[in-house]
Amino acid sequence: IAGITQAPTSQILAAGRRMTLRCTQDMRHNAMYWYRQDLGLGLRLIHYSNTAGTTGKGEVPDGYSVSRANTDDFPLTLASAVPSQTSVYFCASRQGDGELFFGEGSRLTVL
Amino acid sequence: GENVEQHPSTLSVQEGDSAVIKCTYSDSASNYFPWYKQELGKRPQLIIDIRSNVGEKKDQRIAVTLNKTAKHFSLHITETQPEDSAVYFCAAAEFSGGYNKLIFGAGTRLAVHP
């Protein structure tokens, strides 16, 4: 089934540890995004990529990094996790000005 | 950058009543305004969208209106049903050069009571 796959679905992490959330899409969409969802704050954009080889900062980029080596993959890395990064993370993709499709989400808890 | 405000944060209605959710945006260059529905534990999914060259769009019980002068847009749900209960998010984006970034509002939790 075509779509966006995120891994892991859930993770508990000790503060200070490094963590990479994986995102893969098979729709050949040019643009990909990472959002975090926190209660009362909606979906906030962390980083985005308009096309393979390019990335940009969103609303809340500090503490996160991304790479876009190819069209399909867009991993999000937390170099040294902190408790404030406890959240649900959604990867998304779209082609041009079409619909934004979301993955199932990754629930991350930093202790 | 773009800033989107959404009201109310919670909304409770009786089945069959109408529900209205309002959003305002800051960037006058924004030209695309989608609405997403998120059921508990699920991913957000697009329910309707509107572009800046249109003032209103309808899809069965759902409609969206856009006032570009005032920089606000609204979601209208008529004849609400219990399955409409969810969190709804508005978003705004400027589409230029083939790319854009969607900025979302904080969400509205809608509860429809039988």
Short mmCIF file of N, CA and C in Angstrom, two decimals, chain B residues 25-114:
data_model
loop_
_atom_site.label_atom_id
_atom_site.label_comp_id
_atom_site.label_asym_id
_atom_site.label_seq_id
_atom_site.Cartn_x
_atom_site.Cartn_y
_atom_site.Cartn_z
N TYR B 25 -4.94 34.31 9.70
CA TYR B 25 -3.55 34.14 9.31
C TYR B 25 -2.90 35.51 9.16
N SER B 26 -1.57 35.52 9.17
CA SER B 26 -0.87 36.81 9.20
C SER B 26 -0.25 37.19 7.86
N ASP B 27 0.13 36.22 7.05
CA ASP B 27 0.86 36.50 5.81
C ASP B 27 -0.11 36.69 4.65
N SER B 28 -0.19 37.90 4.15
CA SER B 28 -1.13 38.19 3.06
C SER B 28 -0.79 37.46 1.78
N ALA B 29 0.43 36.92 1.68
CA ALA B 29 0.82 36.17 0.49
C ALA B 29 0.31 34.73 0.51
N SER B 30 -0.21 34.26 1.64
CA SER B 30 -0.73 32.88 1.71
C SER B 30 -1.87 32.70 0.73
N ASN B 31 -1.90 31.57 0.05
CA ASN B 31 -2.90 31.36 -0.99
C ASN B 31 -3.51 29.96 -0.98
N TYR B 32 -3.22 29.20 0.06
CA TYR B 32 -3.76 27.84 0.14
C TYR B 32 -4.14 27.55 1.59
N PHE B 33 -5.38 27.08 1.81
CA PHE B 33 -5.92 26.95 3.17
C PHE B 33 -6.65 25.61 3.33
N PRO B 34 -5.96 24.59 3.82
CA PRO B 34 -6.59 23.28 4.01
C PRO B 34 -7.09 23.11 5.44
N TRP B 35 -8.01 22.16 5.59
CA TRP B 35 -8.49 21.75 6.90
C TRP B 35 -8.26 20.26 7.06
N TYR B 36 -7.73 19.88 8.23
CA TYR B 36 -7.44 18.49 8.53
C TYR B 36 -8.25 18.03 9.73
N LYS B 37 -8.64 16.76 9.70
CA LYS B 37 -9.36 16.12 10.79
C LYS B 37 -8.48 15.03 11.38
N GLN B 38 -8.36 15.01 12.70
CA GLN B 38 -7.55 13.99 13.35
C GLN B 38 -8.38 13.27 14.41
N GLU B 39 -8.65 12.02 14.17
CA GLU B 39 -9.34 11.20 15.17
C GLU B 39 -8.32 10.70 16.19
N LEU B 40 -8.83 10.31 17.34
CA LEU B 40 -7.96 9.94 18.46
C LEU B 40 -6.98 8.85 18.06
N GLY B 41 -5.69 9.12 18.24
CA GLY B 41 -4.66 8.13 17.95
C GLY B 41 -4.36 7.92 16.49
N LYS B 42 -4.95 8.75 15.64
CA LYS B 42 -4.75 8.58 14.19
C LYS B 42 -3.94 9.74 13.61
N ARG B 43 -3.62 9.62 12.35
CA ARG B 43 -2.91 10.69 11.66
C ARG B 43 -3.91 11.76 11.20
N PRO B 44 -3.48 13.01 11.04
CA PRO B 44 -4.36 14.03 10.44
C PRO B 44 -4.65 13.68 8.99
N GLN B 45 -5.89 13.94 8.57
CA GLN B 45 -6.27 13.69 7.19
C GLN B 45 -7.03 14.88 6.63
N LEU B 46 -6.76 15.21 5.38
CA LEU B 46 -7.39 16.33 4.71
C LEU B 46 -8.88 16.09 4.53
N ILE B 47 -9.69 17.10 4.89
CA ILE B 47 -11.13 16.98 4.66
C ILE B 47 -11.62 17.97 3.62
N ILE B 48 -11.01 19.12 3.52
CA ILE B 48 -11.39 20.11 2.52
C ILE B 48 -10.31 21.18 2.45
N ASP B 49 -10.17 21.81 1.30
CA ASP B 49 -9.20 22.90 1.18
C ASP B 49 -9.76 23.97 0.26
N ILE B 50 -9.18 25.15 0.33
CA ILE B 50 -9.63 26.25 -0.51
C ILE B 50 -8.41 27.07 -0.93
N ARG B 51 -8.47 27.57 -2.14
CA ARG B 51 -7.38 28.39 -2.65
C ARG B 51 -7.85 29.84 -2.73
N SER B 52 -6.90 30.75 -2.84
CA SER B 52 -7.20 32.17 -2.66
C SER B 52 -8.07 32.76 -3.76
N ASN B 53 -8.24 32.07 -4.86
CA ASN B 53 -9.07 32.61 -5.93
C ASN B 53 -10.53 32.23 -5.79
N VAL B 54 -10.86 31.58 -4.65
CA VAL B 54 -12.23 31.12 -4.40
C VAL B 54 -12.67 31.63 -3.03
N GLY B 55 -13.95 32.04 -2.90
CA GLY B 55 -14.43 32.54 -1.63
C GLY B 55 -15.11 31.50 -0.77
N GLU B 56 -15.62 30.43 -1.41
CA GLU B 56 -16.34 29.39 -0.66
C GLU B 56 -16.25 28.08 -1.42
N LYS B 57 -16.21 27.00 -0.65
CA LYS B 57 -16.18 25.66 -1.24
C LYS B 57 -16.98 24.72 -0.36
N LYS B 58 -17.79 23.86 -0.99
CA LYS B 58 -18.62 22.94 -0.22
C LYS B 58 -18.36 21.50 -0.64
N ASP B 59 -18.50 20.59 0.33
CA ASP B 59 -18.42 19.16 0.06
C ASP B 59 -19.37 18.49 1.02
N GLN B 60 -20.57 18.23 0.57
CA GLN B 60 -21.63 17.60 1.35
C GLN B 60 -21.91 18.44 2.60
N ARG B 61 -21.65 17.95 3.79
CA ARG B 61 -21.98 18.70 5.01
C ARG B 61 -20.89 19.67 5.44
N ILE B 62 -19.82 19.72 4.68
CA ILE B 62 -18.67 20.55 5.07
C ILE B 62 -18.52 21.69 4.07
N ALA B 63 -18.23 22.90 4.61
CA ALA B 63 -17.96 24.04 3.75
C ALA B 63 -16.85 24.87 4.36
N VAL B 64 -16.11 25.54 3.52
CA VAL B 64 -15.07 26.44 3.98
C VAL B 64 -15.27 27.79 3.28
N THR B 65 -15.13 28.87 4.04
CA THR B 65 -15.22 30.21 3.48
C THR B 65 -13.91 30.94 3.72
N LEU B 66 -13.56 31.82 2.82
CA LEU B 66 -12.31 32.55 2.89
C LEU B 66 -12.57 34.04 2.67
N ASN B 67 -12.03 34.87 3.56
CA ASN B 67 -12.07 36.32 3.41
C ASN B 67 -10.63 36.82 3.36
N LYS B 68 -10.12 37.04 2.17
CA LYS B 68 -8.72 37.41 2.03
C LYS B 68 -8.44 38.82 2.56
N THR B 69 -9.42 39.69 2.46
CA THR B 69 -9.22 41.06 2.94
C THR B 69 -8.99 41.06 4.45
N ALA B 70 -9.81 40.28 5.15
CA ALA B 70 -9.71 40.21 6.61
C ALA B 70 -8.70 39.16 7.06
N LYS B 71 -8.20 38.36 6.14
CA LYS B 71 -7.25 37.28 6.43
C LYS B 71 -7.84 36.30 7.44
N HIS B 72 -9.04 35.84 7.15
CA HIS B 72 -9.57 34.76 7.97
C HIS B 72 -10.38 33.79 7.12
N PHE B 73 -10.46 32.56 7.60
CA PHE B 73 -11.21 31.51 6.92
C PHE B 73 -11.85 30.61 7.96
N SER B 74 -12.95 30.00 7.57
CA SER B 74 -13.76 29.25 8.54
C SER B 74 -14.20 27.91 7.97
N LEU B 75 -14.37 26.96 8.88
CA LEU B 75 -14.91 25.63 8.54
C LEU B 75 -16.31 25.54 9.11
N HIS B 76 -17.25 25.12 8.29
CA HIS B 76 -18.63 24.97 8.71
C HIS B 76 -19.04 23.52 8.52
N ILE B 77 -19.53 22.90 9.59
CA ILE B 77 -20.05 21.55 9.50
C ILE B 77 -21.53 21.60 9.86
N THR B 78 -22.38 21.18 8.95
CA THR B 78 -23.82 21.17 9.22
C THR B 78 -24.28 19.75 9.57
N GLU B 79 -25.42 19.69 10.24
CA GLU B 79 -26.03 18.41 10.62
C GLU B 79 -24.98 17.47 11.25
N THR B 80 -24.34 17.95 12.28
CA THR B 80 -23.24 17.20 12.87
C THR B 80 -23.69 15.82 13.36
N GLN B 81 -22.74 14.89 13.29
CA GLN B 81 -22.97 13.50 13.71
C GLN B 81 -21.88 13.11 14.70
N PRO B 82 -22.13 12.12 15.53
CA PRO B 82 -21.11 11.72 16.52
C PRO B 82 -19.76 11.40 15.88
N GLU B 83 -19.76 10.88 14.66
CA GLU B 83 -18.48 10.56 14.02
C GLU B 83 -17.72 11.79 13.55
N ASP B 84 -18.33 12.97 13.68
CA ASP B 84 -17.60 14.20 13.41
C ASP B 84 -16.71 14.60 14.59
N SER B 85 -16.88 13.93 15.73
CA SER B 85 -16.06 14.22 16.90
C SER B 85 -14.60 13.92 16.59
N ALA B 86 -13.75 14.93 16.76
CA ALA B 86 -12.33 14.80 16.41
C ALA B 86 -11.66 16.13 16.71
N VAL B 87 -10.35 16.19 16.45
CA VAL B 87 -9.63 17.47 16.49
C VAL B 87 -9.47 17.96 15.06
N TYR B 88 -9.80 19.22 14.83
CA TYR B 88 -9.72 19.81 13.51
C TYR B 88 -8.61 20.87 13.50
N PHE B 89 -7.80 20.84 12.45
CA PHE B 89 -6.71 21.79 12.30
C PHE B 89 -6.88 22.57 11.00
N CYS B 90 -6.69 23.88 11.09
CA CYS B 90 -6.59 24.69 9.88
C CYS B 90 -5.12 24.93 9.59
N ALA B 91 -4.83 25.32 8.37
CA ALA B 91 -3.45 25.61 7.98
C ALA B 91 -3.46 26.65 6.87
N ALA B 92 -2.31 27.31 6.73
CA ALA B 92 -2.16 28.31 5.67
C ALA B 92 -0.78 28.15 5.06
N ALA B 93 -0.68 28.45 3.78
CA ALA B 93 0.60 28.33 3.09
C ALA B 93 0.65 29.28 1.91
N GLU B 94 1.85 29.76 1.67
CA GLU B 94 2.10 30.51 0.44
C GLU B 94 2.74 29.55 -0.54
N PHE B 95 2.12 29.42 -1.67
CA PHE B 95 2.67 28.55 -2.70
C PHE B 95 3.34 29.40 -3.75
N SER B 96 4.67 29.32 -3.83
CA SER B 96 5.38 30.09 -4.83
C SER B 96 6.59 29.30 -5.29
N GLY B 97 6.92 29.42 -6.53
CA GLY B 97 8.09 28.75 -7.05
C GLY B 97 7.99 27.23 -7.00
N GLY B 98 6.78 26.72 -6.89
CA GLY B 98 6.59 25.27 -6.88
C GLY B 98 6.62 24.64 -5.50
N TYR B 99 6.84 25.44 -4.46
CA TYR B 99 6.95 24.87 -3.12
C TYR B 99 6.24 25.74 -2.10
N ASN B 100 5.87 25.13 -0.97
CA ASN B 100 5.36 25.92 0.14
C ASN B 100 5.50 25.14 1.44
N LYS B 101 5.23 25.82 2.54
CA LYS B 101 5.25 25.23 3.86
C LYS B 101 3.90 25.46 4.51
N LEU B 102 3.30 24.40 4.98
CA LEU B 102 2.03 24.51 5.66
C LEU B 102 2.25 24.82 7.13
N ILE B 103 1.66 25.92 7.62
CA ILE B 103 1.71 26.27 9.03
C ILE B 103 0.32 26.05 9.61
N PHE B 104 0.25 25.31 10.71
CA PHE B 104 -1.03 24.90 11.27
C PHE B 104 -1.46 25.74 12.46
N GLY B 105 -2.76 25.82 12.67
CA GLY B 105 -3.32 26.36 13.89
C GLY B 105 -3.19 25.35 15.01
N ALA B 106 -3.59 25.76 16.23
CA ALA B 106 -3.40 24.92 17.41
C ALA B 106 -4.45 23.82 17.54
N GLY B 107 -5.49 23.87 16.72
CA GLY B 107 -6.48 22.79 16.72
C GLY B 107 -7.73 23.13 17.52
N THR B 108 -8.84 22.50 17.12
CA THR B 108 -10.12 22.62 17.83
C THR B 108 -10.64 21.22 18.10
N ARG B 109 -10.90 20.94 19.36
CA ARG B 109 -11.46 19.63 19.72
C ARG B 109 -12.98 19.74 19.68
N LEU B 110 -13.59 19.06 18.71
CA LEU B 110 -15.05 19.07 18.54
C LEU B 110 -15.65 17.81 19.15
N ALA B 111 -16.63 18.02 20.00
CA ALA B 111 -17.38 16.90 20.58
C ALA B 111 -18.84 17.03 20.15
N VAL B 112 -19.37 15.99 19.52
CA VAL B 112 -20.77 15.97 19.10
C VAL B 112 -21.50 14.97 19.97
N HIS B 113 -22.47 15.46 20.73
CA HIS B 113 -23.18 14.62 21.69
C HIS B 113 -24.50 14.12 21.11
N PRO B 114 -24.76 12.82 21.23
CA PRO B 114 -26.00 12.26 20.69
C PRO B 114 -27.22 12.82 21.41
#
